[in-house]
Amino acid sequence: MIRFECDYTTGAHPKILEALVSTNGESTPGYGVDEHCEHARDMLRALCQTPDAGVHFLVGGTQANTTVIAAILRPHQGVLCAETGHINVHESGAIEATGHKVLGLPASEGKITAGQIDLYCQEHFDNAAWEHMVQPGMVYLSLPTELGTVYTLAELEEISAVCRRRKLPLFVDGARLACGLAASDVTLPDLGRLCDVFYLGGTKAGLLFGEAVVITNPNIDHDFRYLIKQHGGMLAKGRLLGVQFEAFLEDGLFLDIGKKEVSQALRLRRAFEEKGYPLFVNSPTNQQFPVLPDGHMAALEKNYSFEVWEKTDEGHTAVRFCTSWSTADGDVDALIADIQKL
Amino acid sequence: MIRFECDYTTGAHPKILEALVSTNGESTPGYGVDEHCEHARDMLRALCQTPDAGVHFLVGGTQANTTVIAAILRPHQGVLCAETGHINVHESGAIEATGHKVLGLPASEGKITAGQIDLYCQEHFDNAAWEHMVQPGMVYLSLPTELGTVYTLAELEEISAVCRRRKLPLFVDGARLACGLAASDVTLPDLGRLCDVFYLGGTKAGLLFGEAVVITNPNIDHDFRYLIKQHGGMLAKGRLLGVQFEAFLEDGLFLDIGKKEVSQALRLRRAFEEKGYPLFVNSPTNQQFPVLPDGHMAALEKNYSFEVWEKTDEGHTAVRFCTSWSTADGDVDALIADIQKL
Amino acid sequence: MIRFECDYTTGAHPKILEALVSTNGESTPGYGVDEHCEHARDMLRALCQTPDAGVHFLVGGTQANTTVIAAILRPHQGVLCAETGHINVHESGAIEATGHKVLGLPASEGKITAGQIDLYCQEHFDNAAWEHMVQPGMVYLSLPTELGTVYTLAELEEISAVCRRRKLPLFVDGARLACGLAASDVTLPDLGRLCDVFYLGGTKAGLLFGEAVVITNPNIDHDFRYLIKQHGGMLAKGRLLGVQFEAFLEDGLFLDIGKKEVSQALRLRRAFEEKGYPLFVNSPTNQQFPVLPDGHMAALEKNYSFEVWEKTDEGHTAVRFCTSWSTADGDVDALIADIQKL
Amino acid sequence: MIRFECDYTTGAHPKILEALVSTNGESTPGYGVDEHCEHARDMLRALCQTPDAGVHFLVGGTQANTTVIAAILRPHQGVLCAETGHINVHESGAIEATGHKVLGLPASEGKITAGQIDLYCQEHFDNAAWEHMVQPGMVYLSLPTELGTVYTLAELEEISAVCRRRKLPLFVDGARLACGLAASDVTLPDLGRLCDVFYLGGTKAGLLFGEAVVITNPNIDHDFRYLIKQHGGMLAKGRLLGVQFEAFLEDGLFLDIGKKEVSQALRLRRAFEEKGYPLFVNSPTNQQFPVLPDGHMAALEKNYSFEVWEKTDEGHTAVRFCTSWSTADGDVDALIADIQKL
């Protein structure tokens, strides 16, 4: 079985693993206040051109999303996001468990627009019963989205401008940001400039685990470590995150991994397109969503694992293929050959 | 200004007020364990033919909804309801504040179907990522709905059957149930038989305040008074609720009030229809939703208060007129005359 | 049975009831934005000398405590209070249900001191593991306390000064404030000047129900009505609160009721003292806590209801007698006579 | 600086690290449903003699405690524990953030008794205001406790019996259970037999991270994975936990590590005792709490890190020394020599 079901099927990129092994015997303080974490923080602040940002390393994405959102909202506020957003669909109600409604907006290929955000706020405050409704209190985007699509810099700038005018903190979930940087015109300094909070995901880009949360808004950063602890995210051997991010950020490894994930995925995409399969969504990143005839899907399932996304009509199904840091050229070659044979 | 904006613009029905005044000097224990409350409980159990049900008197509807839902759900569960349901739209996130997602289903004139509920459950448990999604844990209906429509007995029986098969407790919000009983073929014994919990609302039917929650499922009733206290619903002078419900239930006063509210509303409906205004929704109860030309709306606003519901097109707006226990014949006559003059 | 078990055994003071009856037929908007509420707000602002304060009318004390505390704290913060405080003992975990720890301090006769508050903060921030502990985020006092005792103006000023230095909002629970004003040197303008939030309780001073929350800190008042709705405290017929508070505040009725409650209680206190019973706590207000020989307790229980507080030793029990707006002279006379006969 | 401040200053035990490295290139499903996790689950079930138990691997202790407690309690219930319990003191309010009060009992050397639990329940249900108080809903113990002490098998059996009689699920936090097994007469099968839930901690016994939660009560295990996801504990590369626990459980490595941690700590203890320092608490495990003259403490701080626990009097301070899987003989020798020189 060759696995394309997700981007976390294997362990760590060799450089990450090597960093963990070589530092294994060191003795450092716990909870992320060691020198590796401090160094990795400085590296990331420099890359983002945000010298005063708070940087916090967390183990996973749901933890990051929950902790950040809980830190931002007052009790009567909710978070605006695409109705397909991860926090709205695939976190088992983690946001609601902190007391907040997720305010899902209709999404186009996983994306929402500045105009939608603005209109939602307008209609909220124009409604005579406004105090009886959940107040929009922040905006959550994913870059790339859950469907692999990306926001352009122009779109992100427009969203950021509306958020600032509406006093809504903007939070970008970067679980797959390494791919997003490879496939969009958005850069880390852009994110540092336009967001209140964002994170650079490691789990889906070659770390064993880890997400680096960058907080440029000091009101949100204030006391943030209490919230990390409260949400179970204060890793005892916290330096494991610092050590991995040092290696990830060193010499642009994160960019290289992102580029490689994307290039392997685009090879698959071309094969699907050449075969004449429609694409469920126009994704430029490491998730590809061809719509397969059900018979072809069944044929591929014998040797490849991938995710069934949704039935598009009688006889066809959209599926998801993911590439990762460890996707081997040979595995992609094999799959492409098998696609051509269908 | 003649008020048709809601059904809680005036005080209490004379019989309710008389009961409060005549018992004012009595000295009783607090927190709803007095004889008036016990008597009212027995009256309601008899009317519902649920001799073993728990009956709890609460001050308001949001309080009732929040307390009941919190009592039923485990942390990973959400509540299925119409996307127009009160808990999804107009309670400022009260349900989410107890940690639970509201799972809104597309509604037709405020109603959902047994088939929708069944399909949602099917799809949840069929989804490979089911454990990453909020589990449907109960069903919430309103009778009448927020749009004034009612479930038929056949519809309610079908929904109840699906709920029992899926092990989903069924909860019916009866904030306006007095009108619902007047306008549908559903009876109190039907509700006692088909629901796990429902309530008979008093606030919108002539009480100063008060909702009577009937719990037929003993697992939900167990320890329910702790949750009332926790949610701020344990009225110190609890007998005020018992006294009002004694009068409300005596000799079918609640039914008479419901019938009167509905009959006044239907007089208005006929006037709108005769004038040729379309109805936004086909409501048989005390809320009526004509679609008015904007100029006519403005004309009526001079002497009457009513609620702007939503703009239906350039030049037309759906509005809501409500009748209540205290809606005077003369006020309805005046409004009808003014409609005819438009 | 003559009831001294609590101060909410009867209905409303005649002037309150009269106000409700005489306004019963009026038609007003719901949710507390009517003219009676606005008038009562203005009356209270004037009495407190806080012209810019937010004033919100809620039905009960648990609701008031929960809503205010939820409005103030960030998720990692807790509320400092006496370990005997109502929110720590008798609200079924309502504060924790909003996500916050109650940080109980050892209390002396129900009271805490400025020094305790200051020390707790000092120790929190000095502790190496501070971020792993709940941060003190506000202070809750009761005036009078749950044991009937009162803070002096000097004590309250000292506490307020520490709170401001430590940036801890100060919230005073005034469920029995009418008695507190009668028995201490603290005035409404003092509370307006020294607290961020406090409330004047009506339920235990002759209203059917109702607490008037005064918020002098605009950050806390901002969006407060959303939180009222979320916590189920937005009374549909909100004017019932305004009407009652208009009567309660008119010509100092609230002060008269407080004085009467206290004077009746002090008559009882003298009778207990003359009989030689020790007092469990030195209360100058409407709750009195004599320590009775168990045989005498049993004798009194035949004709009087009162609350068993705690067993003080083999053979003696502290009990609580409460007076209220409706405590009749004759009932006090009868009890005193029976005490003397023991 | 030689670190004795905690038991998580270094990386993983060589056998754990080797297992991670050797499996790094494997491709497996995510979220803990891979073969390594399944194998480790089976190994632990066999060791505990609980063939039907649910076994769940989580990253850290706060996450484990929060998820388990949230899975057990209804909203009006709290968790009984020692007032020194980790959940009461050092988790930044994580339990309260899920809506539940921590009901702290006075502890003796970190331990509570069956009698205390029983009495608390008795007094709760005897209290006339029981429904206004948080109901005890489960019991939390730590083995070893936060002060290094252990429950004997007899004590644990007595507590378990009271819990079953009172219908309170019993949950044992085993963050340092490897040491507890080395220093008490309690075994894994005893825990499997006497608890509803317990966990075997890996983080403080040589894993990079990881806690193995064993749930013998099927009501609690039901749907537990939803709660893991909701609390951010569903590790994407879940097999990292399985791989580590396979190695940890293989050939009793966890027992060997526990024994070694304890034996190093007892060498330190003897050195403190021989020097004449009193012990703050009588700990038989890997945490030792000598009371040092402040001058001696300052002298040791030059070369050794340890935790300041609390000032015991003018001139003396209780401190904590921790040993871990990686504590070297030479480091212990050096410290002992320096103690003797003081």
Short mmCIF file of C-alpha atoms in Angstrom, two decimals, chain A residues 29-196:
data_model
loop_
_atom_site.label_atom_id
_atom_site.label_comp_id
_atom_site.label_asym_id
_atom_site.label_seq_id
_atom_site.Cartn_x
_atom_site.Cartn_y
_atom_site.Cartn_z
CA PRO A 29 14.75 23.52 31.53
CA GLY A 30 11.26 22.38 30.61
CA TYR A 31 8.21 24.11 29.19
CA GLY A 32 9.82 25.86 26.25
CA VAL A 33 12.08 28.37 27.96
CA ASP A 34 15.31 26.64 26.89
CA GLU A 35 17.91 28.00 24.48
CA HIS A 36 16.76 25.95 21.50
CA CYS A 37 13.28 27.42 21.77
CA GLU A 38 14.66 30.91 22.24
CA HIS A 39 16.88 30.51 19.22
CA ALA A 40 14.08 29.17 17.06
CA ARG A 41 11.87 32.07 18.20
CA ASP A 42 14.50 34.56 17.12
CA MET A 43 14.93 32.84 13.78
CA LEU A 44 11.22 33.00 13.09
CA ARG A 45 10.88 36.61 14.22
CA ALA A 46 13.66 37.50 11.81
CA LEU A 47 12.08 35.58 8.93
CA CYS A 48 8.75 37.29 9.55
CA GLN A 49 10.30 40.72 10.14
CA THR A 50 8.34 40.94 13.38
CA PRO A 51 11.01 41.64 15.97
CA ASP A 52 8.51 42.12 18.81
CA ALA A 53 6.17 39.22 18.08
CA GLY A 54 5.44 36.53 20.62
CA VAL A 55 6.34 33.08 19.28
CA HIS A 56 4.88 29.98 20.92
CA PHE A 57 5.45 26.38 19.91
CA LEU A 58 2.51 24.02 20.21
CA VAL A 59 2.18 20.32 19.44
CA GLY A 60 -0.79 20.33 17.06
CA GLY A 61 -3.21 22.34 15.01
CA THR A 62 -6.42 21.86 16.96
CA GLN A 63 -4.55 22.90 20.08
CA ALA A 64 -3.22 25.98 18.31
CA ASN A 65 -6.61 26.96 16.94
CA THR A 66 -8.40 26.48 20.23
CA THR A 67 -5.84 28.31 22.33
CA VAL A 68 -5.59 31.28 20.00
CA ILE A 69 -9.33 31.69 19.59
CA ALA A 70 -9.95 31.37 23.33
CA ALA A 71 -7.32 34.03 23.92
CA ILE A 72 -8.98 36.49 21.59
CA LEU A 73 -12.74 36.32 22.06
CA ARG A 74 -14.96 37.69 24.81
CA PRO A 75 -17.77 35.32 25.84
CA HIS A 76 -20.46 36.77 23.55
CA GLN A 77 -18.27 36.71 20.46
CA GLY A 78 -17.82 34.14 17.72
CA VAL A 79 -15.29 33.50 15.03
CA LEU A 80 -16.05 34.10 11.37
CA CYS A 81 -14.67 31.50 8.98
CA ALA A 82 -15.41 29.58 5.83
CA GLU A 83 -18.13 27.02 6.46
CA THR A 84 -15.60 24.46 5.26
CA GLY A 85 -13.02 25.72 7.76
CA HIS A 86 -11.25 23.16 9.90
CA ILE A 87 -12.54 24.69 13.13
CA ASN A 88 -16.11 24.44 11.83
CA VAL A 89 -16.00 20.87 10.64
CA HIS A 90 -13.14 18.75 11.87
CA GLU A 91 -12.27 19.63 15.43
CA SER A 92 -15.06 17.81 17.28
CA GLY A 93 -16.49 21.05 18.58
CA ALA A 94 -13.25 22.24 20.19
CA ILE A 95 -14.09 25.90 19.65
CA GLU A 96 -17.61 25.54 21.00
CA ALA A 97 -16.14 23.68 23.98
CA THR A 98 -14.43 26.96 24.89
CA GLY A 99 -17.82 28.65 24.73
CA HIS A 100 -17.77 30.27 21.30
CA LYS A 101 -19.91 29.85 18.21
CA VAL A 102 -18.21 29.32 14.88
CA LEU A 103 -19.89 31.63 12.39
CA GLY A 104 -19.57 29.80 9.09
CA LEU A 105 -19.70 31.82 5.87
CA PRO A 106 -20.46 30.25 2.49
CA ALA A 107 -17.11 29.47 0.91
CA SER A 108 -15.92 29.28 -2.64
CA GLU A 109 -13.26 26.59 -3.03
CA GLY A 110 -12.62 26.93 0.71
CA LYS A 111 -12.14 30.69 0.63
CA ILE A 112 -14.07 33.68 1.92
CA THR A 113 -13.80 37.32 0.89
CA ALA A 114 -13.32 40.69 2.51
CA GLY A 115 -16.74 41.64 1.25
CA GLN A 116 -18.43 38.77 3.02
CA ILE A 117 -16.78 39.68 6.29
CA ASP A 118 -17.76 43.29 5.97
CA LEU A 119 -21.34 42.49 5.07
CA TYR A 120 -21.74 40.07 7.98
CA CYS A 121 -20.65 42.77 10.40
CA GLN A 122 -22.87 45.35 8.77
CA GLU A 123 -25.92 43.11 9.00
CA HIS A 124 -25.16 42.15 12.57
CA PHE A 125 -25.08 45.68 13.86
CA ASP A 126 -28.00 46.77 11.69
CA ASN A 127 -30.24 44.03 13.05
CA ALA A 128 -32.67 45.26 15.69
CA ALA A 129 -32.02 42.08 17.68
CA TRP A 130 -28.23 42.40 17.49
CA GLU A 131 -27.72 41.87 21.22
CA HIS A 132 -29.55 38.55 20.90
CA MET A 133 -27.10 37.26 18.31
CA VAL A 134 -23.48 36.17 18.53
CA GLN A 135 -21.21 39.12 17.79
CA PRO A 136 -18.50 38.53 15.17
CA GLY A 137 -15.29 38.87 17.18
CA MET A 138 -12.46 37.71 14.92
CA VAL A 139 -11.74 36.13 11.54
CA TYR A 140 -10.14 32.74 10.90
CA LEU A 141 -8.63 31.84 7.53
CA SER A 142 -6.62 28.81 6.47
CA LEU A 143 -3.68 29.23 4.10
CA PRO A 144 -3.77 26.94 2.20
CA THR A 145 -7.42 26.16 2.84
CA GLU A 146 -8.78 22.72 3.67
CA LEU A 147 -9.30 22.33 -0.09
CA GLY A 148 -5.74 23.19 -0.97
CA THR A 149 -6.51 26.62 -2.39
CA VAL A 150 -4.57 29.75 -1.47
CA TYR A 151 -5.34 33.39 -0.85
CA THR A 152 -3.42 35.84 -3.00
CA LEU A 153 -1.57 38.66 -1.34
CA ALA A 154 -4.14 41.09 -2.72
CA GLU A 155 -6.99 39.09 -1.20
CA LEU A 156 -5.22 38.84 2.12
CA GLU A 157 -4.52 42.57 2.16
CA GLU A 158 -8.15 43.33 1.48
CA ILE A 159 -9.31 40.99 4.25
CA SER A 160 -6.79 42.46 6.65
CA ALA A 161 -7.99 45.97 5.87
CA VAL A 162 -11.62 45.06 6.58
CA CYS A 163 -10.61 43.31 9.79
CA ARG A 164 -8.73 46.36 11.01
CA ARG A 165 -11.59 48.66 10.14
CA ARG A 166 -14.04 46.36 11.93
CA LYS A 167 -11.63 45.80 14.84
CA LEU A 168 -11.65 42.05 14.21
CA PRO A 169 -8.35 40.29 14.95
CA LEU A 170 -7.25 38.22 11.94
CA PHE A 171 -5.91 34.72 12.56
CA VAL A 172 -4.41 32.57 9.80
CA ASP A 173 -4.19 28.82 10.32
CA GLY A 174 -0.98 27.76 8.62
CA ALA A 175 -1.07 24.05 9.25
CA ARG A 176 0.14 23.64 5.64
CA LEU A 177 1.75 27.07 5.31
CA ALA A 178 4.99 25.62 3.92
CA CYS A 179 3.00 24.61 0.85
CA GLY A 180 1.11 27.89 0.89
CA LEU A 181 4.35 29.85 0.72
CA ALA A 182 5.42 27.71 -2.22
CA ALA A 183 2.19 28.20 -4.14
CA SER A 184 1.09 31.78 -3.45
CA ASP A 185 2.59 35.24 -3.56
CA VAL A 186 2.19 35.60 0.19
CA THR A 187 5.39 35.68 2.29
CA LEU A 188 6.12 35.36 5.99
CA PRO A 189 6.66 39.12 6.30
CA ASP A 190 3.27 39.64 4.65
CA LEU A 191 1.66 37.43 7.26
CA GLY A 192 3.55 39.22 10.02
CA ARG A 193 2.31 42.53 8.68
CA LEU A 194 -1.31 41.62 7.91
CA CYS A 195 -2.35 39.20 10.66
CA ASP A 196 -2.74 39.49 14.40
#
